[in-house]
Amino acid sequence: MLAADRVIDMGPGPGERGGEMVFDGTPADLRNADTLTGAYLGARKQIGMGLKRLVSDNTPRMILEGATQHNLKNVSIELPLQRLVCITGVSGSGKSTLIQDVLAPALMRHFGKATEAPGAHDRLLGAEQLSDVVFVDQSPIGKTARSNPASYVGAWDAVREIFATHPTSKQRSYTASKFSFNSGDGRCPSCGGSGFEHVEMQFLSDVYLRCPDCDGKRYWPEILEIKIERGGRALSAFDVLELTVSEAAKLFANDRDVIRAIQPIIDVGLEYVKLGQPVPTLSGGESQRLKLAGFLAEAARDAAKSKQRLATKGTLFLFDEPTTGLHFEDISKLMRALRKLLDVGHSLGGD
Ligand SMILES: Nc1ncnc2c1ncn2[C@@H]1O[C@H](COP(=O)(O)OP(=O)(O)OP(=O)(O)O)[C@@H](O)[C@H]1O
Ligand SMILES: [Mg+2]
Ligand SMILES: [Zn+2]
């Protein structure tokens, strides 16, 4: 940015809070501009590092010995657990080979998960100190257009329960499952509850066309007649799915189960996505952060159960360039989310 002859800054926030040009000028002037970019460049805002966890001789660790895959020259690493560990180096130095091609598959195999054969190495020690390994990459979450942020973190289950308590639902014997877009007979049979017709294109990316039978609304008309009152608005199941996560957080402020489920999406900085946005349309970075939100939601449930620390051994989360394409402000949010995982005893590593 500082090397640019001219900078155009978009914002002021993401999603519906964005879409405007908030600065247009030289890098020197941007430092003083009243925008998020200006605040970080002018050092008026910083990415919080949080508390540094010391690595000492008795910190539990995992050891990978003798990695020789691709360009690796017989590399042995000690990975401290319950810590944030960063693998860095110039492009092509072997970071992804070490983490994605050797360490992750070796650990997956240890935990009996389906994986590619691990890249060449001598041995892996200390995996028994972990309960699981999860590789949080930027690959798409899934191809089903029915899956969306609300269902991914389990918020839709809580919302369906609210619809089922509506007097008309009771009168018509609609249970929570009537309001599912994943299964059951409340959803539109033509599109199976996605609201889209999915057209696979041979060489181009897939096309999603609005379902002509439900007009993209996912449910039978009589299901959409049930409207719950929140924040002075009457909302059908479709209307709720059209809300952004931050709108939903305001309207459902008093619904604890809904808030608990969507809070992780806010924590990873995705509050601007719609609850019902099909996951195949999320960007790589957004997919990675939604996956992280899914784990945070799980960690929050575990923490609530065992009060503070994990009852079980922690999970090792491996990330693939988690800050790629993110603004300082997004990295700041991501760091807060990662710290939540560390606080309950998980381990983090990434390149
Ligand atoms: N499948 C492969 N077959 C042969 N060589 C490979 C293969 N994959 C990677 N390499 C080579 O191994 C070296 C290390 O690659 P790697 O992807 O681990 O780098 P990196 O440090 O992750 O780089 P970047 O920052 O660009 O992601 C590179 O020279 C690369 O060309
Ligand atoms: Mg790489
Ligand atoms: Zn339909």
CSV table of C-alpha atoms and ligand atoms in Angstrom, one decimal:
chain,number,residue,atom,x,y,z
A,1,MET,CA,0.0,0.0,0.0
A,2,LEU,CA,2.8,2.4,0.9
A,3,ALA,CA,4.5,1.8,-2.4
A,4,ALA,CA,1.4,2.8,-4.3
A,5,ASP,CA,1.2,6.1,-6.2
A,6,ARG,CA,-2.5,6.4,-5.2
A,7,VAL,CA,-4.7,4.5,-2.8
A,8,ILE,CA,-8.4,3.9,-3.0
A,9,ASP,CA,-9.8,2.6,0.3
A,10,MET,CA,-13.2,0.9,0.3
A,11,GLY,CA,-15.4,0.5,3.4
A,12,PRO,CA,-16.1,1.6,5.9
A,13,GLY,CA,-16.9,-2.0,7.1
A,14,PRO,CA,-17.6,-5.3,5.4
A,15,GLY,CA,-20.8,-6.5,3.7
A,16,GLU,CA,-23.8,-4.2,4.1
A,17,ARG,CA,-21.6,-1.7,6.1
A,18,GLY,CA,-19.3,-1.4,3.1
A,19,GLY,CA,-19.6,-0.6,-0.5
A,20,GLU,CA,-18.3,3.0,-0.3
A,21,MET,CA,-15.1,4.7,-1.3
A,22,VAL,CA,-13.9,6.1,2.0
A,23,PHE,CA,-10.5,7.4,0.9
A,24,ASP,CA,-8.8,8.4,-2.4
A,25,GLY,CA,-5.4,9.9,-2.2
A,26,THR,CA,-1.7,9.3,-1.4
A,27,PRO,CA,-0.4,6.7,1.0
A,28,ALA,CA,1.0,9.6,3.2
A,29,ASP,CA,-2.5,11.1,3.6
A,30,LEU,CA,-4.1,7.7,4.1
A,31,ARG,CA,-2.1,7.3,7.3
A,32,ASN,CA,-4.1,10.2,8.8
A,33,ALA,CA,-7.4,9.3,7.2
A,34,ASP,CA,-10.3,8.4,9.4
A,35,THR,CA,-10.7,4.9,8.0
A,36,LEU,CA,-9.8,1.5,9.4
A,37,THR,CA,-6.9,1.2,6.9
A,38,GLY,CA,-5.7,4.7,7.9
A,39,ALA,CA,-5.9,3.8,11.6
A,40,TYR,CA,-3.7,0.7,11.2
A,41,LEU,CA,-1.2,2.4,8.9
A,42,GLY,CA,-1.0,5.4,11.2
A,43,ALA,CA,-0.4,3.0,14.2
A,44,ARG,CA,-3.5,4.4,15.9
A,45,LYS,CA,-4.8,0.8,15.9
A,46,GLN,CA,-2.8,-2.4,16.4
A,47,ILE,CA,-3.5,-6.1,16.0
A,48,GLY,CA,-3.7,-7.3,19.6
A,49,MET,CA,-1.1,-10.0,20.3
A,50,GLY,CA,-2.7,-11.1,23.6
A,51,LEU,CA,-0.8,-12.9,26.2
A,52,LYS,CA,2.4,-14.7,25.0
A,53,ARG,CA,2.6,-18.2,26.3
A,54,LEU,CA,6.2,-19.2,27.1
A,55,VAL,CA,7.6,-22.3,25.7
A,56,SER,CA,9.8,-24.0,28.3
A,57,ASP,CA,11.6,-27.3,28.7
A,58,ASN,CA,8.5,-28.9,30.2
A,59,THR,CA,6.0,-27.6,27.6
A,60,PRO,CA,4.4,-30.7,26.1
A,61,ARG,CA,5.6,-31.1,22.5
A,62,MET,CA,5.2,-33.3,19.4
A,63,ILE,CA,8.2,-34.3,17.4
A,64,LEU,CA,8.4,-35.0,13.7
A,65,GLU,CA,11.7,-36.5,12.6
A,66,GLY,CA,13.6,-36.9,9.3
A,67,ALA,CA,11.2,-35.3,6.8
A,68,THR,CA,12.6,-35.6,3.3
A,69,GLN,CA,9.5,-35.0,1.1
A,70,HIS,CA,10.0,-32.7,-1.9
A,71,ASN,CA,12.8,-30.3,-1.1
A,72,LEU,CA,13.0,-31.0,2.7
A,73,LYS,CA,16.5,-31.8,3.8
A,74,ASN,CA,16.0,-34.3,6.6
A,75,VAL,CA,14.1,-31.8,8.7
A,76,SER,CA,13.2,-32.6,12.3
A,77,ILE,CA,10.8,-30.2,14.2
A,78,GLU,CA,9.6,-30.0,17.8
A,79,LEU,CA,6.1,-28.5,17.9
A,80,PRO,CA,5.1,-27.1,21.4
A,81,LEU,CA,1.5,-28.0,22.2
A,82,GLN,CA,-1.2,-25.6,23.6
A,83,ARG,CA,0.7,-22.8,21.9
A,84,LEU,CA,0.4,-20.8,18.7
A,85,VAL,CA,3.2,-21.9,16.3
A,86,CYS,CA,4.0,-20.2,13.1
A,87,ILE,CA,5.9,-21.8,10.2
A,88,THR,CA,7.4,-19.2,8.0
A,89,GLY,CA,9.9,-18.8,5.1
A,90,VAL,CA,10.1,-17.6,1.5
A,91,SER,CA,7.8,-19.0,-1.1
A,92,GLY,CA,8.9,-22.4,-2.2
A,93,SER,CA,11.0,-23.1,1.0
A,94,GLY,CA,8.9,-26.1,2.0
A,95,LYS,CA,6.4,-24.9,4.6
A,96,SER,CA,3.3,-26.5,3.0
A,97,THR,CA,5.3,-29.6,2.2
A,98,LEU,CA,6.2,-29.9,5.9
A,99,ILE,CA,2.7,-29.1,7.3
A,100,GLN,CA,0.3,-30.2,4.7
A,101,ASP,CA,2.1,-33.1,3.0
A,102,VAL,CA,3.9,-34.6,6.0
A,103,LEU,CA,2.7,-33.6,9.4
A,104,ALA,CA,-1.1,-33.3,8.8
A,105,PRO,CA,-1.4,-36.7,7.0
A,106,ALA,CA,0.9,-38.4,9.5
A,107,LEU,CA,-1.4,-37.2,12.3
A,108,MET,CA,-4.6,-38.0,10.4
A,109,ARG,CA,-3.3,-41.5,10.0
A,110,HIS,CA,-2.5,-41.7,13.7
A,111,PHE,CA,-6.1,-40.8,14.5
A,112,GLY,CA,-7.5,-43.2,11.9
A,113,LYS,CA,-8.8,-40.6,9.6
A,114,ALA,CA,-9.0,-40.9,5.8
A,115,THR,CA,-5.9,-39.2,4.3
A,116,GLU,CA,-3.3,-39.2,1.6
A,117,ALA,CA,-0.2,-41.2,2.3
A,118,PRO,CA,2.0,-39.0,4.5
A,119,GLY,CA,5.1,-37.5,2.8
A,120,ALA,CA,8.5,-39.1,3.5
A,121,HIS,CA,9.7,-38.9,7.1
A,122,ASP,CA,11.2,-41.2,9.8
A,123,ARG,CA,8.8,-40.9,12.6
A,124,LEU,CA,6.2,-38.9,14.6
A,125,LEU,CA,6.3,-38.8,18.4
A,126,GLY,CA,3.9,-37.4,20.9
A,127,ALA,CA,0.6,-37.6,19.0
A,128,GLU,CA,-1.0,-39.4,21.9
A,129,GLN,CA,-1.0,-36.0,23.8
A,130,LEU,CA,-3.7,-34.8,21.4
A,131,SER,CA,-7.3,-35.9,21.0
A,132,ASP,CA,-7.6,-34.9,17.4
A,133,VAL,CA,-6.1,-33.0,14.5
A,134,VAL,CA,-8.0,-30.7,12.2
A,135,PHE,CA,-6.7,-29.1,9.0
A,136,VAL,CA,-8.5,-25.9,8.4
A,137,ASP,CA,-7.8,-25.1,4.8
A,138,GLN,CA,-9.3,-22.7,2.3
A,139,SER,CA,-11.0,-25.4,0.2
A,140,PRO,CA,-14.8,-25.1,-0.2
A,141,ILE,CA,-16.8,-26.4,2.7
A,142,GLY,CA,-19.1,-28.5,0.5
A,143,LYS,CA,-20.9,-28.5,-2.7
A,144,THR,CA,-24.4,-28.7,-1.3
A,145,ALA,CA,-26.2,-25.3,-1.7
A,146,ARG,CA,-28.4,-26.2,1.2
A,147,SER,CA,-25.6,-25.8,3.7
A,148,ASN,CA,-25.2,-22.3,5.0
A,149,PRO,CA,-23.7,-20.4,7.9
A,150,ALA,CA,-26.8,-20.8,10.0
A,151,SER,CA,-26.9,-24.6,9.6
A,152,TYR,CA,-23.1,-24.9,9.8
A,153,VAL,CA,-22.8,-23.6,13.4
A,154,GLY,CA,-26.1,-25.2,14.5
A,155,ALA,CA,-28.0,-21.9,14.8
A,156,TRP,CA,-30.8,-23.1,12.5
A,157,ASP,CA,-31.7,-25.8,15.0
A,158,ALA,CA,-32.3,-23.1,17.6
A,159,VAL,CA,-34.3,-20.9,15.2
A,160,ARG,CA,-36.5,-23.9,14.2
A,161,GLU,CA,-37.4,-24.5,17.8
A,162,ILE,CA,-38.7,-20.9,18.0
A,163,PHE,CA,-40.8,-21.4,14.9
A,164,ALA,CA,-42.3,-24.5,16.4
A,165,THR,CA,-43.5,-22.6,19.5
A,166,HIS,CA,-45.6,-20.2,17.4
A,167,PRO,CA,-49.4,-20.7,18.3
A,168,THR,CA,-50.2,-21.4,14.6
A,169,SER,CA,-47.5,-24.1,14.5
A,170,LYS,CA,-49.0,-25.7,17.6
A,171,GLN,CA,-52.5,-25.5,16.1
A,172,ARG,CA,-51.3,-27.1,12.9
A,173,SER,CA,-49.0,-29.6,14.7
A,174,TYR,CA,-45.8,-28.3,13.0
A,175,THR,CA,-42.8,-29.4,14.9
A,176,ALA,CA,-39.3,-28.0,14.5
A,177,SER,CA,-38.5,-30.5,11.8
A,178,LYS,CA,-41.2,-28.8,9.6
A,179,PHE,CA,-38.8,-25.8,9.4
A,180,SER,CA,-35.8,-27.8,8.3
A,181,PHE,CA,-34.4,-27.0,4.8
A,182,ASN,CA,-32.3,-30.1,5.0
A,183,SER,CA,-34.9,-32.8,5.5
A,184,GLY,CA,-38.6,-33.3,6.1
A,185,ASP,CA,-41.7,-32.3,4.3
A,186,GLY,CA,-41.8,-28.6,5.1
A,187,ARG,CA,-39.3,-27.7,2.4
A,188,CYS,CA,-39.9,-27.3,-1.3
A,189,PRO,CA,-39.8,-30.7,-3.0
A,190,SER,CA,-38.5,-29.3,-6.3
A,191,CYS,CA,-35.2,-27.8,-5.0
A,192,GLY,CA,-35.0,-29.9,-1.8
A,193,GLY,CA,-34.9,-26.8,0.4
A,194,SER,CA,-32.0,-25.1,-1.2
A,195,GLY,CA,-34.0,-22.5,-3.1
A,196,PHE,CA,-31.8,-23.1,-6.1
A,197,GLU,CA,-31.5,-25.4,-9.1
A,198,HIS,CA,-27.9,-26.5,-9.4
A,199,VAL,CA,-26.7,-26.7,-12.9
A,200,GLU,CA,-23.3,-28.4,-13.3
A,201,MET,CA,-21.3,-26.9,-16.1
A,202,GLN,CA,-18.7,-29.1,-17.7
A,203,PHE,CA,-15.8,-26.6,-17.9
A,204,LEU,CA,-17.2,-23.5,-16.1
A,205,SER,CA,-18.0,-23.1,-12.5
A,206,ASP,CA,-21.4,-24.4,-11.5
A,207,VAL,CA,-24.5,-22.2,-11.9
A,208,TYR,CA,-27.3,-21.8,-9.4
A,209,LEU,CA,-30.7,-20.7,-10.7
A,210,ARG,CA,-33.5,-19.6,-8.4
A,211,CYS,CA,-36.0,-22.5,-7.9
A,212,PRO,CA,-39.1,-21.6,-10.0
A,213,ASP,CA,-41.5,-23.5,-7.7
A,214,CYS,CA,-40.8,-21.8,-4.4
A,215,ASP,CA,-39.3,-18.7,-6.0
A,216,GLY,CA,-36.1,-19.3,-4.0
A,217,LYS,CA,-37.9,-19.3,-0.7
A,218,ARG,CA,-37.1,-23.0,0.1
A,219,TYR,CA,-40.4,-23.9,1.9
A,220,TRP,CA,-44.0,-24.6,1.1
A,221,PRO,CA,-46.2,-21.4,1.2
A,222,GLU,CA,-48.0,-22.6,4.3
A,223,ILE,CA,-44.8,-22.9,6.2
A,224,LEU,CA,-43.9,-19.4,5.3
A,225,GLU,CA,-47.2,-18.2,6.7
A,226,ILE,CA,-45.7,-18.8,10.2
A,227,LYS,CA,-44.1,-15.6,11.2
A,228,ILE,CA,-42.3,-14.9,14.4
A,229,GLU,CA,-42.1,-11.4,15.9
A,230,ARG,CA,-38.6,-10.1,16.6
A,231,GLY,CA,-37.5,-6.5,17.0
A,232,GLY,CA,-40.9,-5.3,15.7
A,233,ARG,CA,-40.7,-7.4,12.5
A,234,ALA,CA,-42.7,-10.4,11.5
A,235,LEU,CA,-40.3,-12.9,10.0
A,236,SER,CA,-40.9,-16.2,8.1
A,237,ALA,CA,-38.3,-18.9,8.0
A,238,PHE,CA,-37.1,-17.5,4.7
A,239,ASP,CA,-36.9,-14.0,6.0
A,240,VAL,CA,-34.7,-15.2,8.9
A,241,LEU,CA,-32.3,-16.8,6.4
A,242,GLU,CA,-32.1,-13.5,4.5
A,243,LEU,CA,-30.8,-11.7,7.6
A,244,THR,CA,-27.1,-11.0,7.9
A,245,VAL,CA,-25.5,-12.5,11.0
A,246,SER,CA,-25.2,-9.1,12.6
A,247,GLU,CA,-28.9,-8.3,11.9
A,248,ALA,CA,-29.8,-11.7,13.4
A,249,ALA,CA,-27.7,-11.0,16.5
A,250,LYS,CA,-29.7,-7.8,17.1
A,251,LEU,CA,-33.2,-9.3,16.4
A,252,PHE,CA,-32.5,-12.5,18.4
A,253,ALA,CA,-30.6,-10.8,21.2
A,254,ASN,CA,-32.9,-12.5,23.8
A,255,ASP,CA,-32.7,-15.9,22.3
A,256,ARG,CA,-29.7,-17.4,24.1
A,257,ASP,CA,-29.4,-20.6,22.0
A,258,VAL,CA,-29.4,-18.6,18.7
A,259,ILE,CA,-26.9,-16.1,20.0
A,260,ARG,CA,-24.6,-18.8,21.4
A,261,ALA,CA,-24.5,-20.5,18.0
A,262,ILE,CA,-23.9,-17.4,15.9
A,263,GLN,CA,-21.4,-15.6,18.2
A,264,PRO,CA,-18.5,-17.6,16.7
A,265,ILE,CA,-19.4,-16.3,13.2
A,266,ILE,CA,-19.2,-12.8,14.6
A,267,ASP,CA,-15.9,-13.7,16.3
A,268,VAL,CA,-14.2,-14.7,13.1
A,269,GLY,CA,-15.4,-11.5,11.4
A,270,LEU,CA,-18.1,-12.9,9.1
A,271,GLU,CA,-21.0,-11.0,10.7
A,272,TYR,CA,-21.8,-9.5,7.3
A,273,VAL,CA,-22.8,-12.8,5.6
A,274,LYS,CA,-26.4,-13.8,5.4
A,275,LEU,CA,-27.5,-16.7,7.6
A,276,GLY,CA,-28.8,-18.5,4.4
A,277,GLN,CA,-25.9,-17.8,2.0
A,278,PRO,CA,-25.1,-21.1,0.3
A,279,VAL,CA,-21.6,-22.2,1.5
A,280,PRO,CA,-20.4,-23.0,-2.1
A,281,THR,CA,-20.6,-19.2,-2.8
A,282,LEU,CA,-18.2,-18.3,0.1
A,283,SER,CA,-14.7,-17.2,-0.8
A,284,GLY,CA,-11.7,-19.4,0.2
A,285,GLY,CA,-10.9,-17.1,3.2
A,286,GLU,CA,-14.5,-17.0,4.2
A,287,SER,CA,-14.8,-20.7,4.0
A,288,GLN,CA,-11.7,-21.1,6.2
A,289,ARG,CA,-13.2,-18.7,8.8
A,290,LEU,CA,-16.6,-20.4,8.8
A,291,LYS,CA,-14.8,-23.7,9.4
A,292,LEU,CA,-13.0,-22.1,12.3
A,293,ALA,CA,-16.4,-20.7,13.6
A,294,GLY,CA,-17.7,-24.3,13.5
A,295,PHE,CA,-14.8,-25.4,15.8
A,296,LEU,CA,-15.3,-22.4,18.1
A,297,ALA,CA,-18.9,-23.3,18.5
A,298,GLU,CA,-17.8,-26.8,19.4
A,299,ALA,CA,-15.1,-25.4,21.8
A,300,ALA,CA,-17.7,-23.1,23.4
A,301,ARG,CA,-20.0,-26.1,24.0
A,302,ASP,CA,-17.1,-28.1,25.5
A,303,ALA,CA,-16.0,-25.2,27.7
A,304,ALA,CA,-19.6,-24.8,29.0
A,305,LYS,CA,-19.6,-28.4,29.9
A,306,SER,CA,-16.3,-28.6,31.6
A,307,LYS,CA,-16.5,-25.0,32.9
A,308,GLN,CA,-12.9,-24.0,32.1
A,309,ARG,CA,-10.3,-26.3,30.6
A,310,LEU,CA,-11.0,-29.1,28.3
A,311,ALA,CA,-12.0,-32.3,29.9
A,312,THR,CA,-10.3,-34.2,27.1
A,313,LYS,CA,-7.0,-33.7,25.5
A,314,GLY,CA,-6.8,-30.7,23.1
A,315,THR,CA,-7.1,-30.7,19.3
A,316,LEU,CA,-4.3,-29.5,17.1
A,317,PHE,CA,-5.6,-27.1,14.5
A,318,LEU,CA,-3.4,-26.7,11.4
A,319,PHE,CA,-4.1,-23.6,9.2
A,320,ASP,CA,-3.1,-23.0,5.6
A,321,GLU,CA,-2.1,-19.3,5.4
A,322,PRO,CA,-5.0,-18.1,7.5
A,323,THR,CA,-4.3,-14.4,7.0
A,324,THR,CA,-4.2,-14.5,3.2
A,325,GLY,CA,-6.2,-11.7,1.7
A,326,LEU,CA,-7.3,-10.3,5.1
A,327,HIS,CA,-7.2,-6.7,6.2
A,328,PHE,CA,-5.5,-5.7,9.5
A,329,GLU,CA,-8.9,-5.5,11.1
A,330,ASP,CA,-9.9,-9.0,10.0
A,331,ILE,CA,-6.6,-10.4,11.3
A,332,SER,CA,-7.3,-8.7,14.6
A,333,LYS,CA,-10.6,-10.5,14.8
A,334,LEU,CA,-9.1,-13.8,13.7
A,335,MET,CA,-6.4,-13.5,16.4
A,336,ARG,CA,-9.2,-13.0,19.0
A,337,ALA,CA,-10.9,-16.2,17.7
A,338,LEU,CA,-7.6,-18.2,17.8
A,339,ARG,CA,-6.9,-17.1,21.3
A,340,LYS,CA,-10.3,-18.5,22.4
A,341,LEU,CA,-9.1,-21.9,21.1
A,342,LEU,CA,-5.8,-21.6,23.0
A,343,ASP,CA,-7.6,-20.5,26.2
A,344,VAL,CA,-9.4,-23.8,26.4
A,345,GLY,CA,-6.2,-25.8,25.8
A,346,HIS,CA,-6.0,-26.4,22.0
A,347,SER,CA,-2.9,-26.2,19.9
A,348,LEU,CA,-2.5,-24.1,16.7
A,349,GLY,CA,0.0,-24.3,13.9
A,350,GLY,CA,0.0,-22.8,10.4
A,351,ASP,CA,2.1,-21.6,7.5
B,1,LIG,N1,4.2,-32.3,-5.9
B,1,LIG,C1,5.4,-31.8,-5.9
B,1,LIG,N2,6.4,-32.5,-6.7
B,1,LIG,C2,7.6,-32.0,-6.7
B,1,LIG,N3,8.0,-30.8,-6.1
B,1,LIG,C3,7.1,-30.2,-5.4
B,1,LIG,C4,5.8,-30.6,-5.2
B,1,LIG,N4,5.1,-29.8,-4.5
B,1,LIG,C5,6.0,-28.8,-4.1
B,1,LIG,N5,7.2,-29.1,-4.7
B,1,LIG,C6,8.4,-28.2,-4.5
B,1,LIG,O1,8.8,-28.3,-3.2
B,1,LIG,C7,9.3,-27.0,-2.8
B,1,LIG,C8,8.6,-26.6,-1.5
B,1,LIG,O2,7.2,-26.3,-1.9
B,1,LIG,P1,6.1,-25.8,-0.8
B,1,LIG,O3,4.8,-25.9,-1.4
B,1,LIG,O4,6.3,-26.7,0.4
B,1,LIG,O5,6.6,-24.3,-0.5
B,1,LIG,P2,6.0,-23.2,0.5
B,1,LIG,O6,7.1,-22.9,1.5
B,1,LIG,O7,4.7,-23.7,1.1
B,1,LIG,O8,5.8,-22.0,-0.5
B,1,LIG,P3,4.6,-21.0,-0.6
B,1,LIG,O9,4.9,-19.9,0.4
B,1,LIG,O10,4.7,-20.4,-2.0
B,1,LIG,O11,3.3,-21.7,-0.3
B,1,LIG,C9,9.1,-26.1,-4.0
B,1,LIG,O12,10.4,-25.9,-4.7
B,1,LIG,C10,8.1,-26.8,-4.8
B,1,LIG,O13,8.2,-26.5,-6.2
B,2,MG,MG,2.7,-23.1,0.8
B,3,ZN,ZN,-37.9,-24.7,-4.4
